[in-house]
mmCIF file of C-alpha atoms in Angstrom:
data_model
loop_
_atom_site.group_PDB
_atom_site.id
_atom_site.type_symbol
_atom_site.label_atom_id
_atom_site.label_comp_id
_atom_site.label_asym_id
_atom_site.label_seq_id
_atom_site.Cartn_x
_atom_site.Cartn_y
_atom_site.Cartn_z
ATOM 1 C CA MET A 1 -175.456 102.714 -103.434
ATOM 2 C CA LYS A 2 -176.899 103.059 -99.441
ATOM 3 C CA THR A 3 -181.151 102.722 -100.361
ATOM 4 C CA ASN A 4 -181.787 101.908 -97.613
ATOM 5 C CA ARG A 5 -184.465 99.165 -98.246
ATOM 6 C CA ILE A 6 -186.912 97.674 -96.570
ATOM 7 C CA ARG A 7 -189.268 94.362 -96.052
ATOM 8 C CA PHE A 8 -193.252 96.215 -96.849
ATOM 9 C CA LEU A 9 -196.079 93.916 -97.217
ATOM 10 C CA ASN A 10 -195.551 91.967 -100.783
ATOM 11 C CA THR A 11 -192.705 93.363 -101.650
ATOM 12 C CA TYR A 12 -189.391 96.241 -100.735
ATOM 13 C CA ILE A 13 -188.945 99.812 -100.650
ATOM 14 C CA ASP A 14 -186.223 101.864 -100.695
ATOM 15 C CA SER A 15 -186.727 104.769 -97.319
ATOM 16 C CA LEU A 16 -185.449 107.687 -98.370
ATOM 17 C CA THR A 17 -186.367 110.871 -99.044
ATOM 18 C CA ALA A 18 -187.303 113.239 -102.094
ATOM 19 C CA ALA A 19 -183.642 114.558 -100.792
ATOM 20 C CA GLN A 20 -182.265 111.135 -101.188
ATOM 21 C CA ALA A 21 -183.823 110.495 -104.694
ATOM 22 C CA LYS A 22 -182.686 112.830 -106.705
ATOM 23 C CA SER A 23 -179.266 111.918 -105.179
ATOM 24 C CA CYS A 24 -179.229 108.788 -106.140
ATOM 25 C CA ALA A 25 -180.632 109.424 -109.155
ATOM 26 C CA ASP A 26 -177.788 111.552 -110.406
ATOM 27 C CA ARG A 27 -175.422 108.431 -109.181
ATOM 28 C CA LEU A 28 -176.955 106.226 -111.281
ATOM 29 C CA ILE A 29 -176.183 108.340 -114.373
ATOM 30 C CA ARG A 30 -172.654 108.605 -113.574
ATOM 31 C CA GLN A 31 -172.238 104.911 -113.020
ATOM 32 C CA GLY A 32 -173.367 103.699 -116.413
ATOM 33 C CA GLY A 33 -174.556 101.582 -117.569
ATOM 34 C CA GLN A 34 -178.791 101.125 -117.821
ATOM 35 C CA HIS A 35 -180.938 101.625 -114.751
ATOM 36 C CA TYR A 36 -185.011 102.062 -113.185
ATOM 37 C CA ILE A 37 -186.517 103.518 -110.732
ATOM 38 C CA VAL A 38 -189.927 102.333 -109.989
ATOM 39 C CA THR A 39 -192.630 104.033 -107.995
ATOM 40 C CA PRO A 40 -194.852 101.767 -106.621
ATOM 41 C CA ASN A 41 -197.809 103.406 -104.979
ATOM 42 C CA SER A 42 -201.512 100.575 -103.490
ATOM 43 C CA ASP A 43 -202.700 100.870 -106.684
ATOM 44 C CA ILE A 44 -199.227 99.373 -107.937
ATOM 45 C CA VAL A 45 -198.908 97.060 -105.036
ATOM 46 C CA VAL A 46 -202.219 94.984 -105.240
ATOM 47 C CA LYS A 47 -201.291 94.636 -108.732
ATOM 48 C CA MET A 48 -198.350 93.175 -107.987
ATOM 49 C CA GLN A 49 -200.158 90.912 -105.716
ATOM 50 C CA ASP A 50 -202.120 89.122 -109.273
ATOM 51 C CA ASP A 51 -198.733 90.431 -111.355
ATOM 52 C CA LYS A 52 -195.714 88.628 -110.406
ATOM 53 C CA GLU A 53 -193.624 89.662 -114.316
ATOM 54 C CA LEU A 54 -194.187 93.180 -112.454
ATOM 55 C CA LYS A 55 -193.655 92.393 -109.037
ATOM 56 C CA ASP A 56 -190.262 90.754 -110.265
ATOM 57 C CA ILE A 57 -189.596 94.130 -112.184
ATOM 58 C CA CYS A 58 -190.329 96.501 -109.675
ATOM 59 C CA GLU A 59 -188.022 94.592 -106.400
ATOM 60 C CA ARG A 60 -185.068 94.555 -109.600
ATOM 61 C CA ALA A 61 -184.771 98.174 -109.859
ATOM 62 C CA ASP A 62 -181.860 100.529 -108.806
ATOM 63 C CA LEU A 63 -184.294 102.581 -106.751
ATOM 64 C CA ILE A 64 -188.030 101.796 -105.080
ATOM 65 C CA LEU A 65 -189.619 105.039 -104.640
ATOM 66 C CA THR A 66 -192.902 105.596 -102.238
ATOM 67 C CA ASP A 67 -195.667 107.114 -104.428
ATOM 68 C CA GLY A 68 -197.900 106.780 -101.746
ATOM 69 C CA GLN A 69 -198.715 108.822 -98.420
ATOM 70 C CA ILE A 70 -201.552 105.516 -98.486
ATOM 71 C CA LEU A 71 -197.959 103.398 -98.102
ATOM 72 C CA VAL A 72 -196.569 105.951 -96.210
ATOM 73 C CA LYS A 73 -199.321 106.157 -92.622
ATOM 74 C CA LEU A 74 -199.432 102.110 -93.327
ATOM 75 C CA SER A 75 -195.919 101.907 -92.838
ATOM 76 C CA ARG A 76 -195.956 103.716 -89.629
ATOM 77 C CA LEU A 77 -198.738 101.879 -88.085
ATOM 78 C CA MET A 78 -197.035 98.433 -89.260
ATOM 79 C CA LYS A 79 -193.270 99.771 -87.690
ATOM 80 C CA ARG A 80 -191.075 99.724 -90.515
ATOM 81 C CA HIS A 81 -191.176 104.069 -90.652
ATOM 82 C CA ILE A 82 -191.235 104.558 -94.965
ATOM 83 C CA LYS A 83 -189.211 107.890 -94.858
ATOM 84 C CA GLU A 84 -191.932 109.823 -96.467
ATOM 85 C CA ARG A 85 -193.777 110.070 -99.759
ATOM 86 C CA VAL A 86 -191.763 110.730 -102.611
ATOM 87 C CA CYS A 87 -194.861 111.936 -104.871
ATOM 88 C CA MET A 88 -194.163 111.373 -108.593
ATOM 89 C CA THR A 89 -195.624 114.466 -109.564
ATOM 90 C CA ASP A 90 -193.227 116.659 -107.571
ATOM 91 C CA PHE A 91 -190.402 114.464 -108.219
ATOM 92 C CA VAL A 92 -190.761 114.921 -111.491
ATOM 93 C CA TRP A 93 -189.820 118.019 -111.564
ATOM 94 C CA ASP A 94 -186.497 117.270 -108.908
ATOM 95 C CA ILE A 95 -185.905 115.037 -111.832
ATOM 96 C CA CYS A 96 -186.177 118.770 -114.117
ATOM 97 C CA ASP A 97 -184.276 120.357 -111.782
ATOM 98 C CA LEU A 98 -181.279 117.609 -111.549
ATOM 99 C CA ALA A 99 -180.854 117.224 -115.425
ATOM 100 C CA ALA A 100 -180.736 121.254 -115.289
ATOM 101 C CA GLU A 101 -178.497 121.963 -113.820
ATOM 102 C CA LYS A 102 -176.021 118.859 -114.387
ATOM 103 C CA GLY A 103 -176.103 119.184 -118.079
ATOM 104 C CA TYR A 104 -178.188 115.804 -118.245
ATOM 105 C CA SER A 105 -180.800 116.030 -121.488
ATOM 106 C CA ILE A 106 -184.427 114.409 -120.837
ATOM 107 C CA PHE A 107 -186.598 112.018 -123.402
ATOM 108 C CA MET A 108 -189.807 112.161 -122.688
ATOM 109 C CA PHE A 109 -192.185 109.037 -124.293
ATOM 110 C CA GLY A 110 -195.536 108.254 -123.711
ATOM 111 C CA GLY A 111 -198.770 110.349 -122.690
ATOM 112 C CA LYS A 112 -201.124 112.156 -126.366
ATOM 113 C CA PRO A 113 -199.728 114.228 -128.556
ATOM 114 C CA ASP A 114 -201.058 117.300 -127.682
ATOM 115 C CA VAL A 115 -200.205 116.427 -123.626
ATOM 116 C CA LEU A 116 -197.114 115.572 -124.164
ATOM 117 C CA THR A 117 -196.997 118.703 -126.593
ATOM 118 C CA LYS A 118 -198.417 121.261 -123.447
ATOM 119 C CA ALA A 119 -196.198 119.114 -121.421
ATOM 120 C CA GLU A 120 -192.706 119.590 -122.830
ATOM 121 C CA LYS A 121 -193.524 123.458 -123.074
ATOM 122 C CA ARG A 122 -193.978 124.125 -119.915
ATOM 123 C CA ILE A 123 -190.341 122.145 -118.679
ATOM 124 C CA LYS A 124 -188.754 124.462 -120.906
ATOM 125 C CA LYS A 125 -190.445 126.994 -119.841
ATOM 126 C CA LYS A 126 -189.543 126.504 -116.073
ATOM 127 C CA TYR A 127 -186.344 125.357 -117.167
ATOM 128 C CA PRO A 128 -185.704 127.497 -119.931
ATOM 129 C CA GLY A 129 -181.668 125.831 -120.087
ATOM 130 C CA LEU A 130 -182.732 122.026 -119.629
ATOM 131 C CA LYS A 131 -182.247 119.768 -123.054
ATOM 132 C CA ILE A 132 -184.762 117.703 -123.821
ATOM 133 C CA ALA A 133 -183.459 115.387 -126.386
ATOM 134 C CA GLY A 134 -187.075 114.558 -127.918
ATOM 135 C CA SER A 135 -191.134 113.878 -126.889
ATOM 136 C CA PHE A 136 -193.236 110.892 -128.935
ATOM 137 C CA SER A 137 -196.278 109.804 -128.351
ATOM 138 C CA PRO A 138 -196.192 106.271 -129.621
ATOM 139 C CA GLU A 139 -199.727 103.905 -131.077
ATOM 140 C CA LEU A 140 -202.169 102.186 -128.423
ATOM 141 C CA GLY A 141 -200.499 98.712 -128.575
ATOM 142 C CA PHE A 142 -197.446 99.575 -130.120
ATOM 143 C CA GLU A 143 -194.843 97.181 -127.779
ATOM 144 C CA LYS A 144 -197.220 93.967 -129.336
ATOM 145 C CA ASP A 145 -196.327 95.195 -132.777
ATOM 146 C CA SER A 146 -192.577 94.437 -133.024
ATOM 147 C CA ARG A 147 -191.453 97.789 -136.066
ATOM 148 C CA GLN A 148 -193.312 100.502 -133.828
ATOM 149 C CA LEU A 149 -191.287 98.813 -131.234
ATOM 150 C CA GLU A 150 -187.972 98.902 -133.429
ATOM 151 C CA ALA A 151 -189.466 102.226 -134.232
ATOM 152 C CA ALA A 152 -189.864 103.829 -130.013
ATOM 153 C CA ASN A 153 -186.536 102.389 -129.574
ATOM 154 C CA ARG A 154 -184.144 103.299 -132.204
ATOM 155 C CA ARG A 155 -185.765 107.456 -131.806
ATOM 156 C CA ILE A 156 -185.110 107.061 -128.383
ATOM 157 C CA ARG A 157 -181.405 105.572 -128.567
ATOM 158 C CA GLY A 158 -180.778 108.088 -130.919
ATOM 159 C CA SER A 159 -181.397 110.618 -128.632
ATOM 160 C CA LYS A 160 -179.152 110.338 -126.626
ATOM 161 C CA ALA A 161 -181.129 111.265 -123.499
ATOM 162 C CA ASP A 162 -179.430 110.839 -120.396
ATOM 163 C CA ILE A 163 -183.288 110.360 -118.489
ATOM 164 C CA LEU A 164 -186.257 108.677 -119.577
ATOM 165 C CA LEU A 165 -189.923 109.602 -118.462
ATOM 166 C CA VAL A 166 -192.515 106.591 -119.217
ATOM 167 C CA PHE A 167 -196.364 108.186 -119.420
ATOM 168 C CA LEU A 168 -197.867 104.353 -120.367
ATOM 169 C CA GLY A 169 -199.211 103.427 -116.841
ATOM 170 C CA CYS A 170 -199.095 100.635 -115.013
ATOM 171 C CA PRO A 171 -197.866 98.140 -115.912
ATOM 172 C CA LYS A 172 -197.061 99.021 -119.926
ATOM 173 C CA GLN A 173 -194.092 101.310 -118.634
ATOM 174 C CA GLU A 174 -192.592 99.698 -115.946
ATOM 175 C CA LYS A 175 -192.988 95.746 -118.128
ATOM 176 C CA TYR A 176 -191.148 98.231 -121.090
ATOM 177 C CA ILE A 177 -189.002 99.817 -119.771
ATOM 178 C CA TYR A 178 -187.748 96.295 -118.286
ATOM 179 C CA ALA A 179 -187.783 94.178 -121.754
ATOM 180 C CA ASN A 180 -186.283 97.739 -123.348
ATOM 181 C CA LYS A 181 -184.311 99.446 -121.082
ATOM 182 C CA ASP A 182 -181.037 97.120 -122.914
ATOM 183 C CA ILE A 183 -181.442 97.924 -126.257
ATOM 184 C CA TYR A 184 -182.140 102.302 -125.776
ATOM 185 C CA LYS A 185 -179.666 102.050 -123.316
ATOM 186 C CA VAL A 186 -180.188 105.297 -121.899
ATOM 187 C CA PRO A 187 -178.367 105.959 -118.453
ATOM 188 C CA LEU A 188 -182.018 106.180 -116.108
ATOM 189 C CA SER A 189 -184.973 105.657 -116.556
ATOM 190 C CA ILE A 190 -188.010 106.124 -114.409
ATOM 191 C CA PRO A 191 -192.284 105.204 -115.432
ATOM 192 C CA MET A 192 -193.763 108.047 -114.355
ATOM 193 C CA GLY A 193 -197.719 106.930 -115.968
ATOM 194 C CA GLY A 194 -200.070 110.251 -115.209
ATOM 195 C CA CYS A 195 -197.927 112.910 -114.212
ATOM 196 C CA VAL A 196 -197.862 113.872 -117.939
ATOM 197 C CA ASP A 197 -201.257 115.370 -117.533
ATOM 198 C CA PHE A 198 -200.380 117.536 -114.340
ATOM 199 C CA ILE A 199 -197.496 119.097 -115.913
ATOM 200 C CA ALA A 200 -199.284 119.412 -118.835
ATOM 201 C CA GLY A 201 -201.382 121.131 -116.931
ATOM 202 C CA ALA A 202 -204.235 119.562 -117.776
ATOM 203 C CA VAL A 203 -205.184 117.808 -114.285
ATOM 204 C CA LYS A 204 -205.164 120.438 -111.283
ATOM 205 C CA ARG A 205 -203.143 118.894 -108.445
ATOM 206 C CA ALA A 206 -205.519 118.065 -105.064
ATOM 207 C CA PRO A 207 -204.732 121.302 -101.868
ATOM 208 C CA LYS A 208 -201.128 120.287 -99.885
ATOM 209 C CA TRP A 209 -204.047 119.964 -96.731
ATOM 210 C CA MET A 210 -205.091 116.446 -98.730
ATOM 211 C CA GLN A 211 -201.830 115.760 -99.458
ATOM 212 C CA ASP A 212 -200.809 115.862 -96.189
ATOM 213 C CA VAL A 213 -203.287 113.658 -95.170
ATOM 214 C CA GLY A 214 -203.327 111.349 -97.770
ATOM 215 C CA LEU A 215 -206.875 112.276 -99.323
ATOM 216 C CA GLU A 216 -205.153 113.569 -102.591
ATOM 217 C CA TRP A 217 -206.806 110.281 -103.853
ATOM 218 C CA PHE A 218 -210.050 111.000 -103.302
ATOM 219 C CA TYR A 219 -209.350 114.133 -104.930
ATOM 220 C CA ARG A 220 -208.682 112.808 -108.352
ATOM 221 C CA PHE A 221 -211.934 110.876 -107.326
ATOM 222 C CA ALA A 222 -214.156 113.947 -108.107
ATOM 223 C CA GLN A 223 -212.673 114.966 -111.089
ATOM 224 C CA GLU A 224 -213.105 111.814 -112.654
ATOM 225 C CA PRO A 225 -215.476 109.526 -111.262
ATOM 226 C CA LYS A 226 -216.828 107.530 -113.832
ATOM 227 C CA ARG A 227 -213.520 106.684 -114.512
ATOM 228 C CA LEU A 228 -212.278 106.091 -111.108
ATOM 229 C CA PHE A 229 -214.130 104.850 -109.515
ATOM 230 C CA LYS A 230 -213.353 100.855 -109.033
ATOM 231 C CA ARG A 231 -209.961 102.045 -109.027
ATOM 232 C CA TYR A 232 -210.582 103.330 -106.263
ATOM 233 C CA PHE A 233 -213.292 101.866 -103.798
ATOM 234 C CA ILE A 234 -212.199 97.990 -105.388
ATOM 235 C CA ASP A 235 -208.862 97.466 -106.990
ATOM 236 C CA ASP A 236 -207.518 100.210 -104.551
ATOM 237 C CA MET A 237 -208.724 98.923 -101.556
ATOM 238 C CA ARG A 238 -206.700 95.213 -101.663
ATOM 239 C CA ILE A 239 -203.918 97.258 -99.707
ATOM 240 C CA PHE A 240 -206.219 96.869 -96.475
ATOM 241 C CA TRP A 241 -206.141 93.478 -96.661
ATOM 242 C CA LEU A 242 -202.670 93.167 -98.237
ATOM 243 C CA ALA A 243 -201.542 95.530 -94.614
ATOM 244 C CA TRP A 244 -203.451 92.057 -92.793
ATOM 245 C CA LYS A 245 -201.879 89.607 -93.991
ATOM 246 C CA TYR A 246 -198.254 90.652 -94.460
ATOM 247 C CA ARG A 247 -198.596 92.500 -90.709
ATOM 248 C CA LYS A 248 -195.906 89.890 -89.175
ATOM 249 C CA VAL A 249 -193.603 89.882 -92.114
#
């Protein structure tokens, strides 16, 4: 399967449009076996610099999609030319559309129980024919408890879902998928972090113009300044240092 994978900063990216990514997701499901997609944005790329395990997991993924307008803009400045941002808060609906069209079933894993319930209801309302094979919000730290981890994997495997959407946040969701995909045996797993809040309507998207110019992060910061200040104004600023460091790679 051609994914147009390119070297970018400290990692690799599949330079695809959202439509191409949706088509690749379909092929992965039909291919057999257990596959997974990762969705790096600036925050995840920065985390990779200090977390070798996360970096290795992301680089072994079947698809590496760019969920960050800043990364797309940097790629053009650095003449790497990532085709477009594949925004997870949009791509999740592409996946639902694919599932409804092809008859695939979805399992939703993670997020707060009330938010997960609302998200499931909104998906069912938008896609009445789409099969939700199940949903589950595990307890905090479940992955460190062998009994809870086994129960979660058994629940997912028993659902016989075709697609697993994981809302655990980075890097927990990527590490969970990589360590357990061959146990729960879902054809395609996709880490989607806080997307569940957007699906449920608990958090509002930025206006389209802010998304297009790369200011969606600022809109989110304005909604939750205390929680997001360190991430956006300290941690994620390292992306520009990475751009300088890897400018000739």
